[in-house]
XYZ file of N, CA, C and O in Angstrom:
852
model
N 15.969 216.232 125.367
C 17.326 216.743 125.489
C 18.302 215.594 125.738
O 18.018 214.689 126.512
N 19.434 215.638 125.059
C 20.473 214.624 125.235
C 21.510 215.155 126.221
O 22.111 216.203 125.992
N 21.694 214.400 127.315
C 22.651 214.811 128.344
C 23.752 213.772 128.474
O 23.482 212.598 128.737
N 24.986 214.206 128.264
C 26.165 213.347 128.407
C 26.927 213.862 129.618
O 27.525 214.938 129.569
N 26.869 213.122 130.714
C 27.393 213.612 131.985
C 28.527 212.728 132.485
O 28.330 211.554 132.804
N 29.728 213.283 132.523
C 30.909 212.597 133.069
C 31.068 211.167 132.539
O 31.340 210.237 133.304
N 30.880 211.017 131.234
C 31.100 209.707 130.619
C 32.605 209.492 130.480
O 33.305 210.271 129.846
N 33.092 208.438 131.093
C 34.536 208.191 131.147
C 34.900 206.924 130.393
O 34.141 205.960 130.373
N 36.087 206.972 129.789
C 36.597 205.804 129.074
C 38.122 205.847 129.078
O 38.723 206.909 128.878
N 38.726 204.687 129.280
C 40.186 204.598 129.272
C 40.625 203.558 128.255
O 40.267 202.387 128.339
N 41.397 204.012 127.261
C 41.917 203.088 126.260
C 42.908 202.117 126.907
O 43.556 202.429 127.905
N 42.998 200.941 126.319
C 43.979 199.969 126.802
C 45.386 200.555 126.682
O 45.719 201.217 125.711
N 46.193 200.319 127.685
C 47.585 200.765 127.710
C 47.722 202.287 127.723
O 48.793 202.823 127.413
N 46.623 202.995 128.046
C 46.684 204.459 128.132
C 46.606 204.893 129.592
O 45.885 204.297 130.390
N 47.381 205.914 129.912
C 47.394 206.396 131.290
C 46.212 207.307 131.587
O 45.704 207.327 132.709
N 45.797 208.082 130.595
C 44.782 209.110 130.830
C 43.367 208.602 130.565
O 43.130 207.812 129.649
N 42.431 209.080 131.369
C 41.018 208.751 131.233
C 40.323 209.849 130.432
O 40.487 211.036 130.718
N 39.576 209.456 129.390
C 38.770 210.426 128.651
C 37.499 210.712 129.440
O 36.859 209.793 129.957
N 37.112 211.984 129.504
C 35.897 212.382 130.211
C 35.092 213.329 129.329
O 35.614 214.345 128.861
N 33.829 212.980 129.117
C 32.986 213.781 128.229
C 31.729 214.259 128.965
O 31.004 213.460 129.562
N 31.469 215.575 128.885
C 30.255 216.159 129.431
C 29.745 217.215 128.462
O 30.481 218.135 128.081
N 28.499 217.076 128.031
C 27.893 218.050 127.124
C 26.388 217.845 127.075
O 25.873 216.809 127.524
N 25.691 218.825 126.539
C 24.236 218.762 126.385
C 23.892 219.137 124.951
O 24.467 220.066 124.383
N 22.957 218.389 124.355
C 22.478 218.696 123.008
C 20.957 218.799 123.069
O 20.278 217.849 123.465
N 20.433 219.937 122.664
C 18.993 220.151 122.680
C 18.369 219.684 121.359
O 19.061 219.571 120.351
N 17.054 219.433 121.356
C 16.379 219.105 120.095
C 16.566 220.243 119.091
O 16.615 221.416 119.469
N 16.694 219.907 117.813
C 16.886 220.858 116.719
C 18.261 221.516 116.754
O 18.482 222.515 116.070
N 19.182 220.940 117.519
C 20.487 221.567 117.700
C 21.588 220.716 117.081
O 21.559 219.485 117.157
N 22.581 221.399 116.479
C 23.778 220.736 115.968
C 24.965 221.170 116.815
O 25.216 222.371 116.974
N 25.672 220.203 117.368
C 26.886 220.476 118.135
C 28.066 219.901 117.366
O 28.053 218.730 116.983
N 29.062 220.731 117.105
C 30.248 220.291 116.379
C 31.356 219.940 117.365
O 31.539 220.612 118.378
N 32.084 218.871 117.043
C 33.223 218.433 117.850
C 34.484 218.569 116.995
O 34.574 217.983 115.916
N 35.449 219.357 117.467
C 36.694 219.555 116.741
C 37.860 219.119 117.625
O 37.707 218.900 118.822
N 39.036 219.007 117.012
C 40.218 218.598 117.760
C 41.199 217.910 116.841
O 40.865 217.531 115.714
N 42.407 217.730 117.307
C 43.441 217.098 116.508
C 43.130 215.621 116.290
O 42.391 215.006 117.055
N 43.714 215.057 115.241
C 43.569 213.626 114.994
C 44.102 212.849 116.187
O 45.176 213.149 116.714
N 43.329 211.853 116.635
C 43.740 211.055 117.779
C 43.428 211.671 119.120
O 43.775 211.106 120.166
N 42.722 212.803 119.117
C 42.440 213.479 120.391
C 41.302 212.832 121.167
O 41.166 213.049 122.369
N 40.463 212.045 120.485
C 39.361 211.380 121.171
C 37.988 211.753 120.662
O 36.979 211.448 121.299
N 37.913 212.405 119.493
C 36.621 212.806 118.943
C 35.761 211.589 118.596
O 34.596 211.492 118.988
N 36.339 210.664 117.837
C 35.583 209.476 117.424
C 35.280 208.562 118.598
O 34.274 207.834 118.587
N 36.122 208.598 119.625
C 35.852 207.816 120.841
C 34.527 208.236 121.459
O 33.750 207.395 121.935
N 34.234 209.533 121.439
C 32.963 210.025 121.971
C 31.795 209.405 121.215
O 30.835 208.917 121.837
N 31.849 209.392 119.886
C 30.751 208.811 119.105
C 30.618 207.322 119.384
O 29.503 206.790 119.471
N 31.754 206.631 119.525
C 31.720 205.193 119.816
C 31.070 204.914 121.172
O 30.349 203.917 121.346
N 31.309 205.767 122.141
C 30.689 205.612 123.458
C 29.187 205.867 123.386
O 28.387 205.146 123.989
N 28.793 206.903 122.641
C 27.368 207.210 122.506
C 26.622 206.089 121.792
O 25.510 205.728 122.179
N 27.260 205.539 120.762
C 26.605 204.482 119.984
C 26.632 203.136 120.695
O 25.866 202.238 120.339
N 27.509 202.992 121.681
C 27.615 201.719 122.386
C 28.674 200.798 121.828
O 28.802 199.649 122.258
N 29.476 201.285 120.864
C 30.557 200.463 120.305
C 31.675 200.256 121.329
O 32.389 199.256 121.273
N 31.819 201.206 122.236
C 32.772 201.088 123.341
C 32.008 201.152 124.658
O 31.045 201.912 124.777
N 32.432 200.383 125.664
C 31.742 200.424 126.962
C 32.294 201.555 127.827
O 33.508 201.640 128.062
N 31.437 202.414 128.297
C 31.875 203.490 129.187
C 32.254 202.931 130.550
O 31.611 201.999 131.055
N 33.289 203.492 131.141
C 33.697 203.086 132.486
C 32.670 203.541 133.517
O 32.360 202.816 134.466
N 32.160 204.747 133.304
C 31.136 205.303 134.209
C 30.491 206.490 133.527
O 30.870 206.878 132.425
N 29.487 207.065 134.189
C 28.824 208.240 133.650
C 27.392 207.970 133.242
O 26.841 206.896 133.486
N 26.791 208.961 132.578
C 25.380 208.879 132.215
C 25.174 209.448 130.816
O 25.729 210.501 130.471
N 24.374 208.739 130.011
C 23.925 209.237 128.710
C 22.408 209.162 128.724
O 21.835 208.068 128.661
N 21.757 210.295 128.826
C 20.304 210.321 128.944
C 19.669 211.079 127.787
O 20.105 212.168 127.427
N 18.640 210.474 127.201
C 17.783 211.165 126.251
C 16.465 211.418 126.967
O 15.726 210.479 127.267
N 16.230 212.668 127.277
C 15.117 213.034 128.161
C 15.307 212.283 129.486
O 16.291 212.495 130.154
N 14.408 211.367 129.839
C 14.555 210.655 131.120
C 15.070 209.226 130.933
O 15.183 208.479 131.917
N 15.362 208.845 129.714
C 15.789 207.472 129.445
C 17.308 207.342 129.512
O 18.023 208.031 128.775
N 17.795 206.462 130.377
C 19.227 206.212 130.503
C 19.658 205.218 129.423
O 19.078 204.147 129.270
N 20.701 205.584 128.669
C 21.152 204.762 127.543
C 22.471 204.058 127.806
O 22.881 203.207 127.025
N 23.147 204.372 128.900
C 24.530 203.943 129.101
C 24.686 202.420 129.084
O 25.718 201.893 128.656
N 23.662 201.697 129.527
C 23.746 200.235 129.575
C 22.960 199.548 128.464
O 22.878 198.312 128.421
N 22.396 200.333 127.544
C 21.626 199.753 126.432
C 22.570 199.159 125.387
O 23.706 199.617 125.211
N 22.101 198.151 124.685
C 22.879 197.560 123.603
C 22.932 198.533 122.423
O 22.153 199.503 122.355
N 23.825 198.249 121.493
C 23.925 199.086 120.290
C 22.589 199.153 119.569
O 22.124 200.224 119.165
N 21.950 197.999 119.421
C 20.696 197.924 118.662
C 19.567 198.690 119.342
O 18.657 199.189 118.670
N 19.608 198.778 120.653
C 18.509 199.400 121.394
C 18.642 200.918 121.507
O 17.684 201.587 121.895
N 19.786 201.457 121.179
C 19.985 202.903 121.338
C 19.318 203.662 120.186
O 19.436 203.261 119.023
N 18.625 204.763 120.494
C 17.888 205.527 119.467
C 18.814 206.434 118.672
O 18.678 207.659 118.664
N 19.769 205.823 117.975
C 20.863 206.554 117.347
C 21.052 206.097 115.904
O 20.973 204.903 115.603
N 21.329 207.047 115.017
C 21.752 206.767 113.649
C 23.123 207.398 113.442
O 23.419 208.444 114.005
N 23.955 206.757 112.612
C 25.321 207.232 112.403
C 25.629 207.323 110.921
O 25.327 206.405 110.158
N 26.254 208.447 110.534
C 26.735 208.609 109.169
C 28.246 208.800 109.226
O 28.744 209.757 109.807
N 28.976 207.854 108.608
C 30.434 207.909 108.604
C 30.940 208.585 107.329
O 30.201 208.778 106.366
N 32.236 208.927 107.341
C 32.878 209.501 106.162
C 32.788 208.523 104.997
O 32.492 208.895 103.869
N 33.047 207.246 105.275
C 32.899 206.198 104.269
C 31.448 205.732 104.292
O 31.029 205.021 105.194
N 30.673 206.160 103.300
C 29.220 205.955 103.370
C 28.784 204.508 103.181
O 27.639 204.163 103.441
N 29.673 203.617 102.707
C 29.378 202.183 102.591
C 28.132 201.886 101.760
O 27.323 201.031 102.114
N 28.004 202.568 100.648
C 26.903 202.281 99.741
C 27.264 201.100 98.834
O 28.432 200.836 98.576
N 26.239 200.414 98.343
C 26.428 199.342 97.370
C 26.217 199.956 95.983
O 25.081 200.177 95.560
N 27.331 200.218 95.297
C 27.270 201.014 94.079
C 26.560 200.318 92.929
O 26.150 200.963 91.967
N 26.408 198.976 92.997
C 25.727 198.255 91.925
C 24.218 198.214 92.119
O 23.487 197.740 91.240
N 23.762 198.722 93.273
C 22.326 198.727 93.557
C 21.734 200.112 93.317
O 22.440 201.114 93.261
N 20.416 200.160 93.215
C 19.735 201.439 93.006
C 19.702 202.251 94.293
O 19.981 201.745 95.387
N 19.353 203.512 94.147
C 19.188 204.397 95.303
C 18.150 203.815 96.258
O 18.361 203.746 97.473
N 17.029 203.385 95.729
C 15.958 202.825 96.552
C 16.445 201.635 97.375
O 16.211 201.554 98.590
N 17.147 200.705 96.718
C 17.589 199.500 97.416
C 18.651 199.808 98.470
O 18.682 199.187 99.529
N 19.520 200.765 98.186
C 20.505 201.162 99.183
C 19.831 201.722 100.429
O 20.246 201.428 101.557
N 18.800 202.500 100.240
C 18.101 203.080 101.389
C 17.342 202.009 102.157
O 17.333 202.000 103.392
N 16.728 201.078 101.423
C 15.990 200.001 102.087
C 16.896 199.128 102.953
O 16.448 198.538 103.939
N 18.186 199.041 102.596
C 19.118 198.253 103.401
C 19.262 198.806 104.810
O 19.736 198.107 105.705
N 18.841 200.047 105.010
C 18.872 200.617 106.352
C 17.848 199.999 107.284
O 17.969 200.101 108.503
N 16.849 199.324 106.712
C 15.812 198.719 107.558
C 15.600 197.241 107.258
O 14.928 196.551 108.026
N 16.164 196.729 106.161
C 15.953 195.333 105.807
C 17.176 194.769 105.109
O 17.635 195.332 104.111
N 17.699 193.661 105.605
C 18.869 193.037 104.993
C 18.496 192.218 103.761
O 19.348 191.862 102.954
N 17.233 191.911 103.606
C 16.792 191.070 102.491
C 16.292 191.874 101.298
O 16.058 191.314 100.235
N 16.135 193.187 101.481
C 15.604 194.077 100.445
C 14.128 193.826 100.159
O 13.566 194.412 99.240
N 13.496 192.942 100.922
C 12.057 192.783 100.803
C 11.404 193.959 101.522
O 11.807 194.340 102.606
N 10.388 194.537 100.895
C 9.817 195.763 101.455
C 8.301 195.760 101.350
O 7.718 195.178 100.424
N 7.684 196.412 102.301
C 6.240 196.581 102.286
C 5.888 197.870 101.544
O 6.754 198.706 101.264
N 4.636 198.016 101.238
C 4.161 199.242 100.583
C 4.464 200.446 101.465
O 4.863 201.511 100.959
N 4.308 200.277 102.766
C 4.553 201.376 103.700
C 6.027 201.782 103.696
O 6.357 202.973 103.741
N 6.912 200.802 103.628
C 8.344 201.103 103.614
C 8.746 201.813 102.323
O 9.567 202.747 102.349
N 8.188 201.401 101.206
C 8.478 202.059 99.933
C 7.970 203.502 99.948
O 8.602 204.404 99.372
N 6.873 203.716 100.612
C 6.336 205.072 100.750
C 7.279 205.938 101.590
O 7.502 207.117 101.275
N 7.858 205.330 102.628
C 8.814 206.060 103.468
C 10.057 206.440 102.666
O 10.623 207.518 102.855
N 10.497 205.533 101.787
C 11.666 205.819 100.951
C 11.392 207.033 100.069
O 12.239 207.932 99.936
N 10.230 207.072 99.450
C 9.879 208.211 98.593
C 9.866 209.510 99.396
O 10.335 210.560 98.918
N 9.354 209.446 100.608
C 9.292 210.639 101.456
C 10.688 211.128 101.807
O 10.985 212.330 101.723
N 11.570 210.216 102.192
C 12.916 210.602 102.608
C 13.729 211.097 101.417
O 14.553 212.008 101.538
N 13.496 210.521 100.231
C 14.196 210.992 99.040
C 13.794 212.426 98.701
O 14.624 213.219 98.237
N 12.554 212.742 98.924
C 12.103 214.114 98.697
C 12.795 215.067 99.667
O 13.176 216.183 99.304
N 12.970 214.620 100.901
C 13.634 215.456 101.912
C 15.062 215.800 101.518
O 15.539 216.907 101.774
N 15.769 214.837 100.908
C 17.171 215.067 100.563
C 17.351 215.478 99.102
O 18.475 215.582 98.615
N 16.249 215.725 98.400
C 16.329 216.237 97.035
C 16.720 215.223 95.989
O 17.314 215.569 94.962
N 16.358 213.957 96.204
C 16.723 212.902 95.249
C 15.506 212.140 94.738
O 15.622 211.000 94.295
N 14.344 212.759 94.765
C 13.127 212.036 94.399
C 13.150 211.545 92.945
O 12.489 210.571 92.602
N 13.950 212.195 92.082
C 14.031 211.790 90.678
C 15.001 210.636 90.452
O 15.105 210.121 89.335
N 15.722 210.238 91.497
C 16.791 209.250 91.333
C 16.507 207.924 92.045
O 17.405 207.126 92.242
N 15.260 207.679 92.398
C 14.927 206.506 93.201
C 15.433 205.206 92.578
O 15.943 204.325 93.288
N 15.338 205.072 91.283
C 15.715 203.812 90.629
C 17.048 203.920 89.862
O 17.364 203.051 89.046
N 17.806 204.947 90.156
C 19.114 205.143 89.524
C 20.173 204.317 90.240
O 20.181 204.229 91.469
N 21.086 203.703 89.494
C 22.183 202.946 90.084
C 23.147 203.928 90.757
O 23.519 204.959 90.164
N 23.553 203.632 91.958
C 24.330 204.565 92.771
C 25.657 204.947 92.119
O 26.113 206.090 92.240
N 26.293 204.007 91.419
C 27.601 204.294 90.813
C 27.548 205.415 89.791
O 28.579 206.020 89.465
N 26.371 205.722 89.271
C 26.242 206.774 88.266
C 26.005 208.157 88.878
O 25.942 209.157 88.162
N 25.896 208.219 90.194
C 25.647 209.489 90.882
C 26.952 210.205 91.202
O 28.010 209.602 91.283
N 26.861 211.516 91.407
C 28.013 212.299 91.833
C 28.319 212.015 93.308
O 27.506 211.395 94.016
N 29.482 212.469 93.783
C 29.845 212.256 95.184
C 28.857 212.876 96.148
O 28.490 212.272 97.161
N 28.386 214.073 95.823
C 27.405 214.725 96.684
C 26.081 213.998 96.710
O 25.440 213.875 97.760
N 25.665 213.501 95.546
C 24.403 212.741 95.481
C 24.523 211.435 96.259
O 23.585 211.028 96.949
N 25.677 210.776 96.170
C 25.865 209.539 96.924
C 25.805 209.811 98.429
O 25.251 209.001 99.187
N 26.355 210.926 98.865
C 26.307 211.243 100.284
C 24.883 211.556 100.724
O 24.494 211.282 101.859
N 24.073 212.098 99.829
C 22.653 212.313 100.132
C 21.937 210.973 100.292
O 21.047 210.833 101.143
N 22.309 209.999 99.484
C 21.730 208.653 99.619
C 22.088 208.074 100.987
O 21.237 207.506 101.679
N 23.358 208.217 101.369
C 23.792 207.705 102.671
C 23.052 208.398 103.806
O 22.656 207.765 104.794
N 22.856 209.707 103.683
C 22.113 210.455 104.700
C 20.663 209.991 104.750
O 20.095 209.802 105.832
N 20.070 209.773 103.588
C 18.682 209.291 103.539
C 18.551 207.938 104.223
O 17.566 207.672 104.923
N 19.538 207.072 104.029
C 19.476 205.727 104.622
C 19.460 205.790 106.144
O 18.696 205.067 106.780
N 20.290 206.651 106.739
C 20.292 206.721 108.200
C 19.054 207.452 108.726
O 18.558 207.145 109.815
N 18.536 208.388 107.938
C 17.359 209.135 108.387
C 16.082 208.309 108.311
O 15.115 208.601 109.012
N 16.077 207.284 107.480
C 14.874 206.462 107.314
C 14.426 205.841 108.632
O 13.236 205.625 108.856
N 15.386 205.574 109.524
C 15.042 204.946 110.797
C 14.374 205.932 111.765
O 13.793 205.529 112.765
N 14.500 207.230 111.479
C 13.837 208.265 112.276
C 14.241 208.214 113.758
O 13.403 208.388 114.650
N 15.513 207.965 114.017
C 15.991 207.989 115.397
C 16.272 209.442 115.808
O 16.687 210.265 114.995
N 16.066 209.784 117.088
C 16.194 211.175 117.529
C 17.624 211.688 117.665
O 17.839 212.892 117.758
N 18.612 210.775 117.697
C 20.011 211.190 117.831
C 20.743 210.847 116.536
O 20.709 209.709 116.081
N 21.406 211.850 115.943
C 22.156 211.651 114.702
C 23.625 211.984 114.954
O 23.957 213.090 115.390
N 24.506 211.014 114.684
C 25.942 211.189 114.848
C 26.599 211.182 113.474
O 26.282 210.323 112.645
N 27.515 212.126 113.246
C 28.192 212.217 111.956
C 29.697 212.328 112.187
O 30.148 213.220 112.906
N 30.450 211.418 111.568
C 31.908 211.400 111.730
C 32.556 211.845 110.422
O 32.723 211.061 109.503
N 32.879 213.130 110.331
C 33.502 213.715 109.137
C 32.760 213.294 107.870
O 33.363 212.763 106.922
N 31.441 213.526 107.806
C 30.640 212.936 106.728
C 30.861 213.543 105.349
O 30.579 212.904 104.353
N 31.349 214.786 105.284
C 31.405 215.471 104.001
C 32.829 215.732 103.519
O 33.052 216.523 102.607
N 33.803 215.066 104.130
C 35.186 215.175 103.692
C 35.326 214.627 102.274
O 34.778 213.581 101.945
N 36.062 215.342 101.435
C 36.282 214.885 100.071
C 35.332 215.494 99.061
O 35.562 215.380 97.851
N 34.265 216.137 99.530
C 33.352 216.805 98.609
C 33.906 218.186 98.266
O 34.614 218.805 99.063
N 33.581 218.672 97.073
C 34.030 220.021 96.726
C 33.300 221.037 97.599
O 32.276 220.726 98.228
N 33.821 222.254 97.641
C 33.338 223.261 98.593
C 31.846 223.546 98.429
O 31.109 223.609 99.417
N 31.393 223.720 97.187
C 29.981 224.048 96.961
C 29.079 222.907 97.401
O 28.041 223.128 98.050
N 29.458 221.671 97.053
C 28.647 220.510 97.433
C 28.621 220.349 98.944
O 27.573 220.021 99.526
N 29.761 220.578 99.594
C 29.818 220.451 101.053
C 28.891 221.464 101.722
O 28.189 221.141 102.682
N 28.871 222.692 101.214
C 27.992 223.712 101.779
C 26.529 223.314 101.609
O 25.711 223.508 102.507
N 26.198 222.740 100.450
C 24.824 222.283 100.221
C 24.448 221.184 101.214
O 23.331 221.183 101.760
N 25.366 220.253 101.457
C 25.099 219.164 102.391
C 24.958 219.685 103.817
O 24.108 219.208 104.590
N 25.773 220.650 104.184
C 25.676 221.233 105.522
C 24.326 221.919 105.719
O 23.680 221.757 106.760
N 23.900 222.674 104.721
C 22.606 223.354 104.819
C 21.463 222.340 104.890
O 20.483 222.541 105.626
N 21.590 221.245 104.134
C 20.578 220.186 104.186
C 20.548 219.541 105.565
O 19.467 219.279 106.113
N 21.723 219.304 106.139
C 21.790 218.719 107.481
C 21.120 219.623 108.506
O 20.382 219.147 109.383
N 21.350 220.918 108.404
C 20.726 221.873 109.323
C 19.208 221.828 109.181
O 18.473 221.773 110.178
N 18.730 221.827 107.944
C 17.295 221.804 107.674
C 16.652 220.541 108.251
O 15.606 220.607 108.919
N 17.273 219.393 108.001
C 16.723 218.125 108.469
C 16.750 218.042 109.993
O 15.815 217.523 110.616
N 17.802 218.543 110.607
C 17.900 218.531 112.074
C 16.763 219.321 112.700
O 16.130 218.866 113.661
N 16.487 220.483 112.143
C 15.428 221.347 112.693
C 14.050 220.744 112.436
O 13.210 220.654 113.345
N 13.813 220.303 111.209
C 12.479 219.806 110.843
C 12.115 218.515 111.572
O 10.937 218.238 111.803
N 13.132 217.711 111.945
C 12.865 216.410 112.577
C 13.206 216.391 114.072
O 13.227 215.320 114.680
N 13.474 217.567 114.655
C 13.766 217.655 116.091
C 14.924 216.751 116.510
O 14.887 216.117 117.566
N 15.954 216.675 115.667
C 17.078 215.795 115.962
C 18.054 216.426 116.949
O 18.135 217.646 117.079
N 18.790 215.551 117.636
C 19.936 215.956 118.447
C 21.158 215.525 117.632
O 21.482 214.339 117.585
N 21.825 216.462 116.975
C 22.874 216.129 116.019
C 24.257 216.487 116.561
O 24.473 217.610 117.025
N 25.166 215.519 116.489
C 26.565 215.735 116.893
C 27.434 215.416 115.690
O 27.372 214.318 115.137
N 28.242 216.395 115.279
C 29.044 216.252 114.071
C 30.525 216.479 114.370
O 30.915 217.532 114.884
N 31.339 215.479 114.035
C 32.791 215.640 114.097
C 33.263 216.241 112.780
O 32.852 215.814 111.710
N 34.107 217.262 112.864
C 34.614 217.882 111.647
C 36.005 218.453 111.874
O 36.348 218.871 112.985
N 36.819 218.445 110.804
C 38.109 219.116 110.822
C 37.994 220.524 110.236
O 38.922 221.322 110.351
N 36.848 220.808 109.594
C 36.668 222.069 108.895
C 35.990 223.089 109.799
O 34.821 222.953 110.135
N 36.720 224.125 110.186
C 36.159 225.145 111.072
C 35.009 225.874 110.374
O 34.052 226.309 111.019
N 35.067 225.958 109.026
C 33.989 226.620 108.286
C 32.679 225.858 108.426
O 31.604 226.470 108.456
N 32.766 224.528 108.531
C 31.556 223.719 108.689
C 30.855 224.050 110.000
O 29.633 224.251 110.041
N 31.627 224.091 111.074
C 31.026 224.360 112.381
C 30.502 225.786 112.451
O 29.447 226.046 113.045
N 31.209 226.723 111.832
C 30.749 228.113 111.847
C 29.451 228.274 111.060
O 28.622 229.115 111.388
N 29.275 227.443 110.049
C 28.103 227.585 109.187
C 26.828 227.067 109.843
O 25.766 227.698 109.734
N 26.905 225.931 110.533
C 25.645 225.318 110.986
C 25.575 224.965 112.468
O 24.495 224.663 112.975
N 26.687 224.958 113.185
C 26.658 224.474 114.572
C 26.098 225.520 115.531
O 26.418 226.702 115.434
N 25.258 225.056 116.442
C 24.784 225.931 117.518
C 25.869 226.161 118.549
O 25.983 227.250 119.125
N 26.668 225.111 118.788
C 27.797 225.215 119.718
C 28.932 224.333 119.217
O 28.701 223.384 118.480
N 30.144 224.665 119.637
C 31.328 223.916 119.230
C 32.115 223.513 120.471
O 32.355 224.331 121.365
N 32.506 222.232 120.518
C 33.375 221.729 121.587
C 34.680 221.258 120.968
O 34.688 220.695 119.872
N 35.764 221.470 121.684
C 37.067 220.965 121.268
C 37.549 219.938 122.275
O 37.398 220.132 123.486
N 38.095 218.827 121.773
C 38.657 217.815 122.663
C 40.095 218.223 122.980
O 40.951 218.267 122.100
N 40.326 218.556 124.245
C 41.651 218.965 124.714
C 41.975 218.220 125.998
O 41.164 218.207 126.931
N 43.147 217.602 126.026
C 43.579 216.890 127.233
C 42.525 215.902 127.712
O 42.216 215.830 128.908
N 41.956 215.149 126.746
C 40.975 214.094 127.018
C 39.664 214.606 127.599
O 38.901 213.852 128.208
N 39.356 215.904 127.385
C 38.096 216.457 127.858
C 37.476 217.361 126.793
O 38.180 217.880 125.926
N 36.158 217.536 126.891
C 35.455 218.453 125.991
C 35.491 219.856 126.574
O 35.114 220.078 127.716
N 35.927 220.811 125.754
C 35.986 222.206 126.187
C 35.131 223.019 125.218
O 35.390 223.046 124.013
N 34.099 223.701 125.729
C 33.229 224.494 124.864
C 33.983 225.719 124.358
O 34.642 226.412 125.123
N 33.853 225.954 123.049
C 34.564 227.081 122.435
C 33.723 228.340 122.454
O 32.503 228.294 122.377
C-alpha cells in the first residue's frame, strides 16, 4: 500500500504551503483533478523526488521513500509528451527505458516481447515509431515505463490529444495493466470521463490540499 501522509511543499515566493495526504492500494487507480496551476503536477514531482518535500511521509508498505533519490524510488512516470524517438523502432524505444546504449541481452529482448504483447503491439516490434498512429505511439510509451516493473505508476495527462475512442481504449488498457501487475497508479486528468471510467477514487486539489470527491 502506498501512503502519502502530510507531505508538504512550499513554492518559492508563495505564501501557501501545499499539503498532500492520500492512500493508494495495490491494483487501484486514483485520479487527481483540479484547475491548471492548482498543484496536481507538484504532487507527482514530490512523489518522484523531482521536488524536495518540506516534511511528511511517503511509504510503500513499510519502506520510507521521502529521502530516497529519484533513481532509487520504485516509480515509473508517463507524461503527456511521451518523448519517443520517432526515427527508431518500437523495440529500440522500449529498450531505452533500461539501457542508454541500446545494447540488450537475450533476457531483455524477451521482456520487450512480453510487454509488447501486454499493450497489444506484438506485431509492431520492428516498426519505426513515426509510422504509428498517436494511440499506438502512446502504447509504446506505456510499454517503455512498464518494462521496469516498478510498483508505483504516475501518469500526468497521458492521453490528452487522442481521439475519444483511442483514449477509451488506452484507459481500459491502463486499468487492465494496473490490476494484472498489482500497481499503485496515480493519474492526473482534466477529463472527468476518464476518472469516472477507471478510477477507484478521485481527489481534487483545492486550496493547496487534496479533497476526496
